[in-house]
């Protein structure tokens, strides 16, 4: 169960989120360029892997910014749910690119393991230090917002993970300078590759859950139904659909069985249910069908079937 997050962000008087994201993209873009050139000149795969990781950060930050802008677009007659899922689609594409980068790192590590090339660790060290400083700055900029917005949260953890990867590159550079063992570069590359692929798989699964209309992970449907059934006047709660329009917007539709009573009284019950669903289960879009007779589909779940004659529009 997740607490409701409808309260205004406390950072309204500070820099807006979109500006923070733009700043993060700028910083990450600069370090991406520095690490990429540094990796080519020094021949360090660890630094190139780190550059690959920073590239994923730039993608993640850009995605968060894009999703933020798309989410602001109003709904219209063609898109009654608005444009929230465009961000989800881009996230899935982004995750596939993360996995691709990881595969490249593993392949290159394997090639280098058989024949470790010489690396200019003296150049790797300052570039990695610069990367660490920049990633810590980006993580710090996003730190406040990451509790409020799932998209920003993923961008924050990208930056935090990359700071960690920079530490790995620094360690490998120091090991090479002290011992001259170039294998350290490969070991760190593989670790960074693992971090990238884990992030990719995680984002892919999360995006897929939204596309497949999965129930939000942190909502227990039995617990939810029980909470609603304890509300005075509610005799049954069934035909429940729960889905996510985006990772942050959860929706529910359901049937509510009540006594035959004035509409005003039914409306009070409906409001009570909506309040519980919003405050205890973070369901921001709720549609309820009030009933006073046991209905045809009174199972807790709805079994969707393709109508034989779709032109009749008979579906619930
Ligand atoms: Zn609505
Ligand atoms: Zn019903
Ligand atoms: Zn249904």
PDB file of C-alpha atoms and ligand atoms in Angstrom:
ATOM      1  CA  UNK A   1       0.000   0.000   0.000  1.00  0.00           C
ATOM      2  CA  UNK A   2       1.402   3.390  -0.856  1.00  0.00           C
ATOM      3  CA  UNK A   3       0.464   6.649   0.818  1.00  0.00           C
ATOM      4  CA  UNK A   4      -1.384   9.233  -1.224  1.00  0.00           C
ATOM      5  CA  UNK A   5       0.898  11.808  -2.805  1.00  0.00           C
ATOM      6  CA  UNK A   6      -1.639  14.410  -3.853  1.00  0.00           C
ATOM      7  CA  UNK A   7      -0.100  17.050  -1.607  1.00  0.00           C
ATOM      8  CA  UNK A   8       1.567  19.943  -3.391  1.00  0.00           C
ATOM      9  CA  UNK A   9       5.291  19.488  -3.811  1.00  0.00           C
ATOM     10  CA  UNK A  10       7.123  21.457  -1.169  1.00  0.00           C
ATOM     11  CA  UNK A  11       9.676  22.543  -3.763  1.00  0.00           C
ATOM     12  CA  UNK A  12       7.256  24.779  -5.668  1.00  0.00           C
ATOM     13  CA  UNK A  13       9.072  27.848  -4.409  1.00  0.00           C
ATOM     14  CA  UNK A  14      12.405  26.323  -5.456  1.00  0.00           C
ATOM     15  CA  UNK A  15      13.581  25.399  -8.957  1.00  0.00           C
ATOM     16  CA  UNK A  16      10.839  23.632 -10.987  1.00  0.00           C
ATOM     17  CA  UNK A  17      11.337  19.907 -11.644  1.00  0.00           C
ATOM     18  CA  UNK A  18      11.583  20.418 -15.405  1.00  0.00           C
ATOM     19  CA  UNK A  19      14.470  22.852 -14.910  1.00  0.00           C
ATOM     20  CA  UNK A  20      16.263  20.428 -12.573  1.00  0.00           C
ATOM     21  CA  UNK A  21      15.917  17.706 -15.194  1.00  0.00           C
ATOM     22  CA  UNK A  22      17.303  19.989 -17.912  1.00  0.00           C
ATOM     23  CA  UNK A  23      20.264  20.794 -15.641  1.00  0.00           C
ATOM     24  CA  UNK A  24      20.823  17.073 -15.058  1.00  0.00           C
ATOM     25  CA  UNK A  25      20.743  16.406 -18.820  1.00  0.00           C
ATOM     26  CA  UNK A  26      23.288  19.197 -19.410  1.00  0.00           C
ATOM     27  CA  UNK A  27      25.708  17.966 -16.702  1.00  0.00           C
ATOM     28  CA  UNK A  28      25.402  14.340 -17.798  1.00  0.00           C
ATOM     29  CA  UNK A  29      25.878  15.339 -21.452  1.00  0.00           C
ATOM     30  CA  UNK A  30      29.153  17.111 -20.633  1.00  0.00           C
ATOM     31  CA  UNK A  31      30.513  14.156 -18.647  1.00  0.00           C
ATOM     32  CA  UNK A  32      29.368  11.752 -21.387  1.00  0.00           C
ATOM     33  CA  UNK A  33      31.477  13.640 -23.928  1.00  0.00           C
ATOM     34  CA  UNK A  34      34.490  13.839 -21.576  1.00  0.00           C
ATOM     35  CA  UNK A  35      34.346  10.127 -20.683  1.00  0.00           C
ATOM     36  CA  UNK A  36      33.807   9.018 -24.270  1.00  0.00           C
ATOM     37  CA  UNK A  37      36.842  10.963 -25.546  1.00  0.00           C
ATOM     38  CA  UNK A  38      38.860   9.933 -22.458  1.00  0.00           C
ATOM     39  CA  UNK A  39      37.978   6.261 -23.069  1.00  0.00           C
ATOM     40  CA  UNK A  40      39.036   6.386 -26.732  1.00  0.00           C
ATOM     41  CA  UNK A  41      42.343   8.122 -25.934  1.00  0.00           C
ATOM     42  CA  UNK A  42      43.221   5.981 -22.873  1.00  0.00           C
ATOM     43  CA  UNK A  43      41.884   2.695 -24.357  1.00  0.00           C
ATOM     44  CA  UNK A  44      40.021   1.938 -21.087  1.00  0.00           C
ATOM     45  CA  UNK A  45      36.949  -0.286 -21.449  1.00  0.00           C
ATOM     46  CA  UNK A  46      35.922   0.531 -17.874  1.00  0.00           C
ATOM     47  CA  UNK A  47      35.781   4.223 -18.771  1.00  0.00           C
ATOM     48  CA  UNK A  48      33.933   3.434 -22.019  1.00  0.00           C
ATOM     49  CA  UNK A  49      31.456   1.298 -20.026  1.00  0.00           C
ATOM     50  CA  UNK A  50      31.011   4.178 -17.622  1.00  0.00           C
ATOM     51  CA  UNK A  51      30.372   6.462 -20.610  1.00  0.00           C
ATOM     52  CA  UNK A  52      27.756   3.914 -21.737  1.00  0.00           C
ATOM     53  CA  UNK A  53      26.194   4.130 -18.312  1.00  0.00           C
ATOM     54  CA  UNK A  54      26.156   7.936 -18.457  1.00  0.00           C
ATOM     55  CA  UNK A  55      24.484   7.659 -21.873  1.00  0.00           C
ATOM     56  CA  UNK A  56      21.713   5.659 -20.208  1.00  0.00           C
ATOM     57  CA  UNK A  57      21.468   8.429 -17.592  1.00  0.00           C
ATOM     58  CA  UNK A  58      21.067  11.052 -20.303  1.00  0.00           C
ATOM     59  CA  UNK A  59      18.385   8.861 -21.910  1.00  0.00           C
ATOM     60  CA  UNK A  60      16.628   8.332 -18.571  1.00  0.00           C
ATOM     61  CA  UNK A  61      16.709  12.029 -17.710  1.00  0.00           C
ATOM     62  CA  UNK A  62      15.497  12.997 -21.201  1.00  0.00           C
ATOM     63  CA  UNK A  63      12.750  10.401 -20.898  1.00  0.00           C
ATOM     64  CA  UNK A  64      11.661  11.778 -17.535  1.00  0.00           C
ATOM     65  CA  UNK A  65      11.589  15.276 -19.001  1.00  0.00           C
ATOM     66  CA  UNK A  66       9.680  14.092 -22.076  1.00  0.00           C
ATOM     67  CA  UNK A  67       7.181  12.161 -19.934  1.00  0.00           C
ATOM     68  CA  UNK A  68       6.718  15.233 -17.730  1.00  0.00           C
ATOM     69  CA  UNK A  69       5.908  17.367 -20.791  1.00  0.00           C
ATOM     70  CA  UNK A  70       3.623  14.698 -22.325  1.00  0.00           C
ATOM     71  CA  UNK A  71       1.747  14.241 -19.053  1.00  0.00           C
ATOM     72  CA  UNK A  72       0.918  17.958 -19.139  1.00  0.00           C
ATOM     73  CA  UNK A  73      -0.819  17.648 -22.521  1.00  0.00           C
ATOM     74  CA  UNK A  74      -4.584  17.733 -21.947  1.00  0.00           C
ATOM     75  CA  UNK A  75      -6.885  14.852 -22.848  1.00  0.00           C
ATOM     76  CA  UNK A  76      -8.900  15.278 -26.024  1.00  0.00           C
ATOM     77  CA  UNK A  77     -11.653  13.468 -27.939  1.00  0.00           C
ATOM     78  CA  UNK A  78      -9.112  11.203 -29.634  1.00  0.00           C
ATOM     79  CA  UNK A  79      -7.000  10.541 -26.514  1.00  0.00           C
ATOM     80  CA  UNK A  80      -9.404  10.474 -23.568  1.00  0.00           C
ATOM     81  CA  UNK A  81      -6.666   9.181 -21.229  1.00  0.00           C
ATOM     82  CA  UNK A  82      -4.241  11.927 -22.263  1.00  0.00           C
ATOM     83  CA  UNK A  83      -0.650  11.167 -23.278  1.00  0.00           C
ATOM     84  CA  UNK A  84       0.759   9.543 -20.127  1.00  0.00           C
ATOM     85  CA  UNK A  85       1.628   6.235 -21.773  1.00  0.00           C
ATOM     86  CA  UNK A  86       3.942   7.797 -24.354  1.00  0.00           C
ATOM     87  CA  UNK A  87       6.446   8.017 -21.506  1.00  0.00           C
ATOM     88  CA  UNK A  88       5.917   4.308 -20.793  1.00  0.00           C
ATOM     89  CA  UNK A  89       6.529   3.353 -24.431  1.00  0.00           C
ATOM     90  CA  UNK A  90       9.743   5.384 -24.535  1.00  0.00           C
ATOM     91  CA  UNK A  91      10.805   3.780 -21.231  1.00  0.00           C
ATOM     92  CA  UNK A  92      10.473   0.322 -22.785  1.00  0.00           C
ATOM     93  CA  UNK A  93      12.556   1.381 -25.812  1.00  0.00           C
ATOM     94  CA  UNK A  94      15.084   2.914 -23.407  1.00  0.00           C
ATOM     95  CA  UNK A  95      15.318  -0.340 -21.425  1.00  0.00           C
ATOM     96  CA  UNK A  96      16.006  -2.334 -24.598  1.00  0.00           C
ATOM     97  CA  UNK A  97      18.864   0.066 -25.415  1.00  0.00           C
ATOM     98  CA  UNK A  98      20.252  -0.433 -21.878  1.00  0.00           C
ATOM     99  CA  UNK A  99      20.332  -4.188 -22.402  1.00  0.00           C
ATOM    100  CA  UNK A 100      22.024  -3.645 -25.788  1.00  0.00           C
ATOM    101  CA  UNK A 101      24.764  -1.532 -24.172  1.00  0.00           C
ATOM    102  CA  UNK A 102      25.296  -4.217 -21.496  1.00  0.00           C
ATOM    103  CA  UNK A 103      25.628  -6.923 -24.163  1.00  0.00           C
ATOM    104  CA  UNK A 104      28.254  -4.794 -25.945  1.00  0.00           C
ATOM    105  CA  UNK A 105      30.227  -4.394 -22.696  1.00  0.00           C
ATOM    106  CA  UNK A 106      30.148  -8.159 -22.003  1.00  0.00           C
ATOM    107  CA  UNK A 107      31.253  -8.943 -25.565  1.00  0.00           C
ATOM    108  CA  UNK A 108      34.093  -6.403 -25.440  1.00  0.00           C
ATOM    109  CA  UNK A 109      35.153  -7.666 -21.970  1.00  0.00           C
ATOM    110  CA  UNK A 110      35.389 -11.201 -23.333  1.00  0.00           C
ATOM    111  CA  UNK A 111      37.510 -10.027 -26.283  1.00  0.00           C
ATOM    112  CA  UNK A 112      39.836  -8.064 -24.009  1.00  0.00           C
ATOM    113  CA  UNK A 113      40.081 -10.863 -21.441  1.00  0.00           C
ATOM    114  CA  UNK A 114      41.753 -13.057 -24.051  1.00  0.00           C
ATOM    115  CA  UNK A 115      44.213 -10.325 -24.943  1.00  0.00           C
ATOM    116  CA  UNK A 116      44.295  -7.461 -22.373  1.00  0.00           C
ATOM    117  CA  UNK A 117      45.350  -4.253 -24.160  1.00  0.00           C
ATOM    118  CA  UNK A 118      47.466  -1.491 -22.629  1.00  0.00           C
ATOM    119  CA  UNK A 119      45.543   1.289 -20.863  1.00  0.00           C
ATOM    120  CA  UNK A 120      46.584   4.846 -20.006  1.00  0.00           C
ATOM    121  CA  UNK A 121      45.375   4.773 -16.382  1.00  0.00           C
ATOM    122  CA  UNK A 122      46.915   8.182 -15.681  1.00  0.00           C
ATOM    123  CA  UNK A 123      44.314   9.677 -18.031  1.00  0.00           C
ATOM    124  CA  UNK A 124      41.434   7.463 -16.839  1.00  0.00           C
ATOM    125  CA  UNK A 125      41.780   8.665 -13.239  1.00  0.00           C
ATOM    126  CA  UNK A 126      41.069  12.421 -13.686  1.00  0.00           C
ATOM    127  CA  UNK A 127      38.204  11.776 -16.145  1.00  0.00           C
ATOM    128  CA  UNK A 128      36.588   9.290 -13.739  1.00  0.00           C
ATOM    129  CA  UNK A 129      37.005  11.762 -10.852  1.00  0.00           C
ATOM    130  CA  UNK A 130      35.249  14.414 -12.950  1.00  0.00           C
ATOM    131  CA  UNK A 131      32.494  11.869 -13.697  1.00  0.00           C
ATOM    132  CA  UNK A 132      32.058  11.093 -10.014  1.00  0.00           C
ATOM    133  CA  UNK A 133      31.742  14.786  -9.093  1.00  0.00           C
ATOM    134  CA  UNK A 134      29.190  15.412 -11.857  1.00  0.00           C
ATOM    135  CA  UNK A 135      27.046  12.382 -11.058  1.00  0.00           C
ATOM    136  CA  UNK A 136      26.980  13.261  -7.376  1.00  0.00           C
ATOM    137  CA  UNK A 137      25.829  16.770  -8.364  1.00  0.00           C
ATOM    138  CA  UNK A 138      23.014  15.397 -10.555  1.00  0.00           C
ATOM    139  CA  UNK A 139      21.912  12.979  -7.823  1.00  0.00           C
ATOM    140  CA  UNK A 140      21.882  15.862  -5.343  1.00  0.00           C
ATOM    141  CA  UNK A 141      19.786  18.059  -7.675  1.00  0.00           C
ATOM    142  CA  UNK A 142      17.171  15.305  -8.083  1.00  0.00           C
ATOM    143  CA  UNK A 143      17.296  14.052  -4.510  1.00  0.00           C
ATOM    144  CA  UNK A 144      14.365  16.119  -3.270  1.00  0.00           C
ATOM    145  CA  UNK A 145      11.958  15.197  -6.095  1.00  0.00           C
ATOM    146  CA  UNK A 146      12.717  11.477  -6.175  1.00  0.00           C
ATOM    147  CA  UNK A 147      10.315  10.764  -3.304  1.00  0.00           C
ATOM    148  CA  UNK A 148       7.399  12.329  -5.198  1.00  0.00           C
ATOM    149  CA  UNK A 149       7.727  11.046  -8.758  1.00  0.00           C
ATOM    150  CA  UNK A 150       8.582   7.514  -9.915  1.00  0.00           C
ATOM    151  CA  UNK A 151      10.107   8.766 -13.156  1.00  0.00           C
ATOM    152  CA  UNK A 152      12.432  11.141 -11.279  1.00  0.00           C
ATOM    153  CA  UNK A 153      13.174   8.328  -8.847  1.00  0.00           C
ATOM    154  CA  UNK A 154      14.539   6.164 -11.653  1.00  0.00           C
ATOM    155  CA  UNK A 155      16.581   9.108 -12.969  1.00  0.00           C
ATOM    156  CA  UNK A 156      17.945   9.706  -9.455  1.00  0.00           C
ATOM    157  CA  UNK A 157      18.993   6.085  -9.019  1.00  0.00           C
ATOM    158  CA  UNK A 158      20.596   6.154 -12.463  1.00  0.00           C
ATOM    159  CA  UNK A 159      22.801   9.050 -11.343  1.00  0.00           C
ATOM    160  CA  UNK A 160      23.506   7.434  -7.963  1.00  0.00           C
ATOM    161  CA  UNK A 161      24.402   4.129  -9.644  1.00  0.00           C
ATOM    162  CA  UNK A 162      26.667   5.949 -12.040  1.00  0.00           C
ATOM    163  CA  UNK A 163      28.487   7.683  -9.197  1.00  0.00           C
ATOM    164  CA  UNK A 164      29.148   4.174  -7.878  1.00  0.00           C
ATOM    165  CA  UNK A 165      30.384   3.051 -11.310  1.00  0.00           C
ATOM    166  CA  UNK A 166      32.755   6.043 -11.374  1.00  0.00           C
ATOM    167  CA  UNK A 167      34.138   4.889  -8.023  1.00  0.00           C
ATOM    168  CA  UNK A 168      34.744   1.481  -9.634  1.00  0.00           C
ATOM    169  CA  UNK A 169      36.618   3.055 -12.548  1.00  0.00           C
ATOM    170  CA  UNK A 170      38.718   5.127 -10.116  1.00  0.00           C
ATOM    171  CA  UNK A 171      39.622   1.976  -8.161  1.00  0.00           C
ATOM    172  CA  UNK A 172      40.573   0.109 -11.347  1.00  0.00           C
ATOM    173  CA  UNK A 173      42.725   3.051 -12.521  1.00  0.00           C
ATOM    174  CA  UNK A 174      44.518   3.124  -9.152  1.00  0.00           C
ATOM    175  CA  UNK A 175      45.047  -0.671  -9.275  1.00  0.00           C
ATOM    176  CA  UNK A 176      46.515  -0.384 -12.792  1.00  0.00           C
ATOM    177  CA  UNK A 177      48.809   2.502 -11.770  1.00  0.00           C
ATOM    178  CA  UNK A 178      50.064   0.567  -8.699  1.00  0.00           C
ATOM    179  CA  UNK A 179      50.237  -3.009 -10.015  1.00  0.00           C
ATOM    180  CA  UNK A 180      50.110  -2.600 -13.793  1.00  0.00           C
ATOM    181  CA  UNK A 181      47.383  -5.272 -13.953  1.00  0.00           C
ATOM    182  CA  UNK A 182      45.045  -4.329 -16.819  1.00  0.00           C
ATOM    183  CA  UNK A 183      42.532  -7.032 -15.802  1.00  0.00           C
ATOM    184  CA  UNK A 184      41.133  -4.594 -13.200  1.00  0.00           C
ATOM    185  CA  UNK A 185      39.722  -2.580 -16.109  1.00  0.00           C
ATOM    186  CA  UNK A 186      37.835  -5.629 -17.419  1.00  0.00           C
ATOM    187  CA  UNK A 187      36.498  -6.647 -13.994  1.00  0.00           C
ATOM    188  CA  UNK A 188      35.071  -3.161 -13.392  1.00  0.00           C
ATOM    189  CA  UNK A 189      33.588  -3.143 -16.922  1.00  0.00           C
ATOM    190  CA  UNK A 190      31.696  -6.370 -16.238  1.00  0.00           C
ATOM    191  CA  UNK A 191      30.355  -5.013 -12.925  1.00  0.00           C
ATOM    192  CA  UNK A 192      29.130  -1.836 -14.672  1.00  0.00           C
ATOM    193  CA  UNK A 193      27.586  -3.994 -17.421  1.00  0.00           C
ATOM    194  CA  UNK A 194      25.694  -5.960 -14.772  1.00  0.00           C
ATOM    195  CA  UNK A 195      24.395  -2.733 -13.161  1.00  0.00           C
ATOM    196  CA  UNK A 196      23.213  -1.471 -16.572  1.00  0.00           C
ATOM    197  CA  UNK A 197      21.452  -4.725 -17.489  1.00  0.00           C
ATOM    198  CA  UNK A 198      19.739  -4.923 -14.085  1.00  0.00           C
ATOM    199  CA  UNK A 199      18.429  -1.369 -14.571  1.00  0.00           C
ATOM    200  CA  UNK A 200      17.291  -2.233 -18.105  1.00  0.00           C
ATOM    201  CA  UNK A 201      15.404  -5.378 -17.071  1.00  0.00           C
ATOM    202  CA  UNK A 202      13.801  -3.493 -14.172  1.00  0.00           C
ATOM    203  CA  UNK A 203      12.510  -0.632 -16.363  1.00  0.00           C
ATOM    204  CA  UNK A 204      11.364  -3.108 -19.046  1.00  0.00           C
ATOM    205  CA  UNK A 205       9.299  -5.104 -16.540  1.00  0.00           C
ATOM    206  CA  UNK A 206       7.809  -1.965 -15.026  1.00  0.00           C
ATOM    207  CA  UNK A 207       6.807  -0.615 -18.448  1.00  0.00           C
ATOM    208  CA  UNK A 208       5.372  -3.967 -19.494  1.00  0.00           C
ATOM    209  CA  UNK A 209       3.200  -4.089 -16.367  1.00  0.00           C
ATOM    210  CA  UNK A 210       1.541  -0.809 -17.390  1.00  0.00           C
ATOM    211  CA  UNK A 211       1.025  -1.903 -21.010  1.00  0.00           C
ATOM    212  CA  UNK A 212      -0.442  -5.258 -19.870  1.00  0.00           C
ATOM    213  CA  UNK A 213      -2.870  -3.473 -17.484  1.00  0.00           C
ATOM    214  CA  UNK A 214      -1.361  -5.288 -14.486  1.00  0.00           C
ATOM    215  CA  UNK A 215      -2.621  -4.339 -11.028  1.00  0.00           C
ATOM    216  CA  UNK A 216      -0.206  -1.892  -9.363  1.00  0.00           C
ATOM    217  CA  UNK A 217       2.423  -3.918  -7.493  1.00  0.00           C
ATOM    218  CA  UNK A 218       1.797  -2.354  -4.077  1.00  0.00           C
ATOM    219  CA  UNK A 219      -1.996  -2.773  -4.074  1.00  0.00           C
ATOM    220  CA  UNK A 220      -3.424  -5.898  -2.432  1.00  0.00           C
ATOM    221  CA  UNK A 221      -6.799  -6.483  -4.107  1.00  0.00           C
ATOM    222  CA  UNK A 222      -8.247  -8.606  -1.281  1.00  0.00           C
ATOM    223  CA  UNK A 223      -7.253  -6.021   1.299  1.00  0.00           C
ATOM    224  CA  UNK A 224      -8.752  -3.279  -0.888  1.00  0.00           C
ATOM    225  CA  UNK A 225     -12.075  -5.114  -1.340  1.00  0.00           C
ATOM    226  CA  UNK A 226     -12.266  -5.829   2.403  1.00  0.00           C
ATOM    227  CA  UNK A 227     -11.657  -2.147   3.244  1.00  0.00           C
ATOM    228  CA  UNK A 228     -14.467  -1.056   0.926  1.00  0.00           C
ATOM    229  CA  UNK A 229     -16.875  -3.708   2.241  1.00  0.00           C
ATOM    230  CA  UNK A 230     -16.485  -2.360   5.799  1.00  0.00           C
ATOM    231  CA  UNK A 231     -17.884   1.023   4.686  1.00  0.00           C
ATOM    232  CA  UNK A 232     -21.459   1.477   6.049  1.00  0.00           C
ATOM    233  CA  UNK A 233     -24.070   0.864   3.351  1.00  0.00           C
ATOM    234  CA  UNK A 234     -21.812  -1.240   1.110  1.00  0.00           C
ATOM    235  CA  UNK A 235     -23.322  -4.733   0.740  1.00  0.00           C
ATOM    236  CA  UNK A 236     -20.952  -5.988  -1.951  1.00  0.00           C
ATOM    237  CA  UNK A 237     -17.998  -4.769  -4.003  1.00  0.00           C
ATOM    238  CA  UNK A 238     -17.321  -6.693  -7.216  1.00  0.00           C
ATOM    239  CA  UNK A 239     -16.390  -6.582 -10.922  1.00  0.00           C
ATOM    240  CA  UNK A 240     -13.132  -4.862  -9.965  1.00  0.00           C
ATOM    241  CA  UNK A 241     -10.661  -3.600 -12.570  1.00  0.00           C
ATOM    242  CA  UNK A 242      -7.402  -2.015 -11.347  1.00  0.00           C
ATOM    243  CA  UNK A 243      -4.798  -0.747 -13.773  1.00  0.00           C
ATOM    244  CA  UNK A 244      -2.131   1.906 -14.212  1.00  0.00           C
ATOM    245  CA  UNK A 245      -2.431   4.632 -16.828  1.00  0.00           C
ATOM    246  CA  UNK A 246       1.206   5.514 -16.082  1.00  0.00           C
ATOM    247  CA  UNK A 247       3.519   4.312 -13.273  1.00  0.00           C
ATOM    248  CA  UNK A 248       2.166   7.187 -11.132  1.00  0.00           C
ATOM    249  CA  UNK A 249      -1.537   7.180 -12.078  1.00  0.00           C
ATOM    250  CA  UNK A 250      -3.589   4.209 -10.892  1.00  0.00           C
ATOM    251  CA  UNK A 251      -7.235   3.704 -11.838  1.00  0.00           C
ATOM    252  CA  UNK A 252     -10.080   1.527 -10.588  1.00  0.00           C
ATOM    253  CA  UNK A 253     -13.556   0.702 -11.828  1.00  0.00           C
ATOM    254  CA  UNK A 254     -15.987  -1.515  -9.910  1.00  0.00           C
ATOM    255  CA  UNK A 255     -19.606  -2.297  -9.027  1.00  0.00           C
ATOM    256  CA  UNK A 256     -21.036  -1.439  -5.595  1.00  0.00           C
ATOM    257  CA  UNK A 257     -24.146  -3.199  -4.255  1.00  0.00           C
ATOM    258  CA  UNK A 258     -26.219  -1.024  -1.880  1.00  0.00           C
ATOM    259  CA  UNK A 259     -29.828  -0.869  -0.620  1.00  0.00           C
ATOM    260  CA  UNK A 260     -32.465   0.784  -2.809  1.00  0.00           C
ATOM    261  CA  UNK A 261     -32.144   4.342  -1.487  1.00  0.00           C
ATOM    262  CA  UNK A 262     -32.256   8.002  -2.621  1.00  0.00           C
ATOM    263  CA  UNK A 263     -29.527   8.919  -5.108  1.00  0.00           C
ATOM    264  CA  UNK A 264     -28.180  11.504  -2.641  1.00  0.00           C
ATOM    265  CA  UNK A 265     -27.590   8.731  -0.092  1.00  0.00           C
ATOM    266  CA  UNK A 266     -25.943   6.517  -2.720  1.00  0.00           C
ATOM    267  CA  UNK A 267     -23.740   9.458  -3.639  1.00  0.00           C
ATOM    268  CA  UNK A 268     -22.575   9.801  -0.017  1.00  0.00           C
ATOM    269  CA  UNK A 269     -21.537   6.129  -0.037  1.00  0.00           C
ATOM    270  CA  UNK A 270     -19.740   6.616  -3.360  1.00  0.00           C
ATOM    271  CA  UNK A 271     -17.832   9.602  -1.974  1.00  0.00           C
ATOM    272  CA  UNK A 272     -16.858   7.610   1.114  1.00  0.00           C
ATOM    273  CA  UNK A 273     -15.504   4.777  -1.079  1.00  0.00           C
ATOM    274  CA  UNK A 274     -13.583   7.172  -3.328  1.00  0.00           C
ATOM    275  CA  UNK A 275     -11.970   8.854  -0.312  1.00  0.00           C
ATOM    276  CA  UNK A 276     -10.781   5.494   1.070  1.00  0.00           C
ATOM    277  CA  UNK A 277      -9.459   4.412  -2.340  1.00  0.00           C
ATOM    278  CA  UNK A 278      -7.623   7.706  -2.864  1.00  0.00           C
ATOM    279  CA  UNK A 279      -6.148   8.049   0.607  1.00  0.00           C
ATOM    280  CA  UNK A 280      -5.298   4.433   1.446  1.00  0.00           C
ATOM    281  CA  UNK A 281      -4.585   2.982  -1.995  1.00  0.00           C
ATOM    282  CA  UNK A 282      -3.423   6.010  -4.053  1.00  0.00           C
ATOM    283  CA  UNK A 283      -6.070   5.312  -6.708  1.00  0.00           C
ATOM    284  CA  UNK A 284      -6.469   8.680  -8.388  1.00  0.00           C
ATOM    285  CA  UNK A 285      -9.064   7.762 -11.031  1.00  0.00           C
ATOM    286  CA  UNK A 286     -12.086   5.885  -9.682  1.00  0.00           C
ATOM    287  CA  UNK A 287     -15.311   4.983 -11.531  1.00  0.00           C
ATOM    288  CA  UNK A 288     -18.074   3.219  -9.564  1.00  0.00           C
ATOM    289  CA  UNK A 289     -21.298   1.628 -10.764  1.00  0.00           C
ATOM    290  CA  UNK A 290     -23.886   1.735  -7.974  1.00  0.00           C
ATOM    291  CA  UNK A 291     -26.348  -1.199  -7.978  1.00  0.00           C
ATOM    292  CA  UNK A 292     -29.290  -2.239  -5.790  1.00  0.00           C
ATOM    293  CA  UNK A 293     -29.891  -5.672  -7.351  1.00  0.00           C
ATOM    294  CA  UNK A 294     -27.464  -8.605  -7.533  1.00  0.00           C
ATOM    295  CA  UNK A 295     -26.072  -8.228 -11.041  1.00  0.00           C
ATOM    296  CA  UNK A 296     -25.175 -10.654 -13.810  1.00  0.00           C
ATOM    297  CA  UNK A 297     -21.420 -10.258 -13.274  1.00  0.00           C
ATOM    298  CA  UNK A 298     -21.248 -10.288  -9.482  1.00  0.00           C
ATOM    299  CA  UNK A 299     -17.898 -12.088  -9.266  1.00  0.00           C
ATOM    300  CA  UNK A 300     -15.059 -10.096  -7.664  1.00  0.00           C
ATOM    301  CA  UNK A 301     -13.259 -10.181 -11.034  1.00  0.00           C
ATOM    302  CA  UNK A 302     -14.629  -9.555 -14.516  1.00  0.00           C
ATOM    303  CA  UNK A 303     -13.979 -12.108 -17.252  1.00  0.00           C
ATOM    304  CA  UNK A 304     -13.666 -10.054 -20.413  1.00  0.00           C
ATOM    305  CA  UNK A 305     -15.227 -11.711 -23.426  1.00  0.00           C
ATOM    306  CA  UNK A 306     -15.393 -10.639 -27.031  1.00  0.00           C
ATOM    307  CA  UNK A 307     -19.013  -9.823 -27.791  1.00  0.00           C
ATOM    308  CA  UNK A 308     -20.554 -11.910 -30.573  1.00  0.00           C
ATOM    309  CA  UNK A 309     -22.220  -8.835 -32.055  1.00  0.00           C
ATOM    310  CA  UNK A 310     -19.860  -5.943 -31.296  1.00  0.00           C
ATOM    311  CA  UNK A 311     -22.149  -3.383 -32.979  1.00  0.00           C
ATOM    312  CA  UNK A 312     -24.605  -3.795 -30.090  1.00  0.00           C
ATOM    313  CA  UNK A 313     -22.051  -2.343 -27.604  1.00  0.00           C
ATOM    314  CA  UNK A 314     -23.345  -4.622 -24.872  1.00  0.00           C
ATOM    315  CA  UNK A 315     -20.207  -4.788 -22.719  1.00  0.00           C
ATOM    316  CA  UNK A 316     -20.627  -3.585 -19.130  1.00  0.00           C
TER     317      UNK A 316
HETATM  318 ZN1  LIG B   1     -12.369  10.277 -15.407  1.00  0.00          ZN
HETATM  319 ZN1  LIG B   2     -22.416  -5.669 -10.511  1.00  0.00          ZN
HETATM  320 ZN1  LIG B   3     -15.234  -5.615 -16.831  1.00  0.00          ZN
END
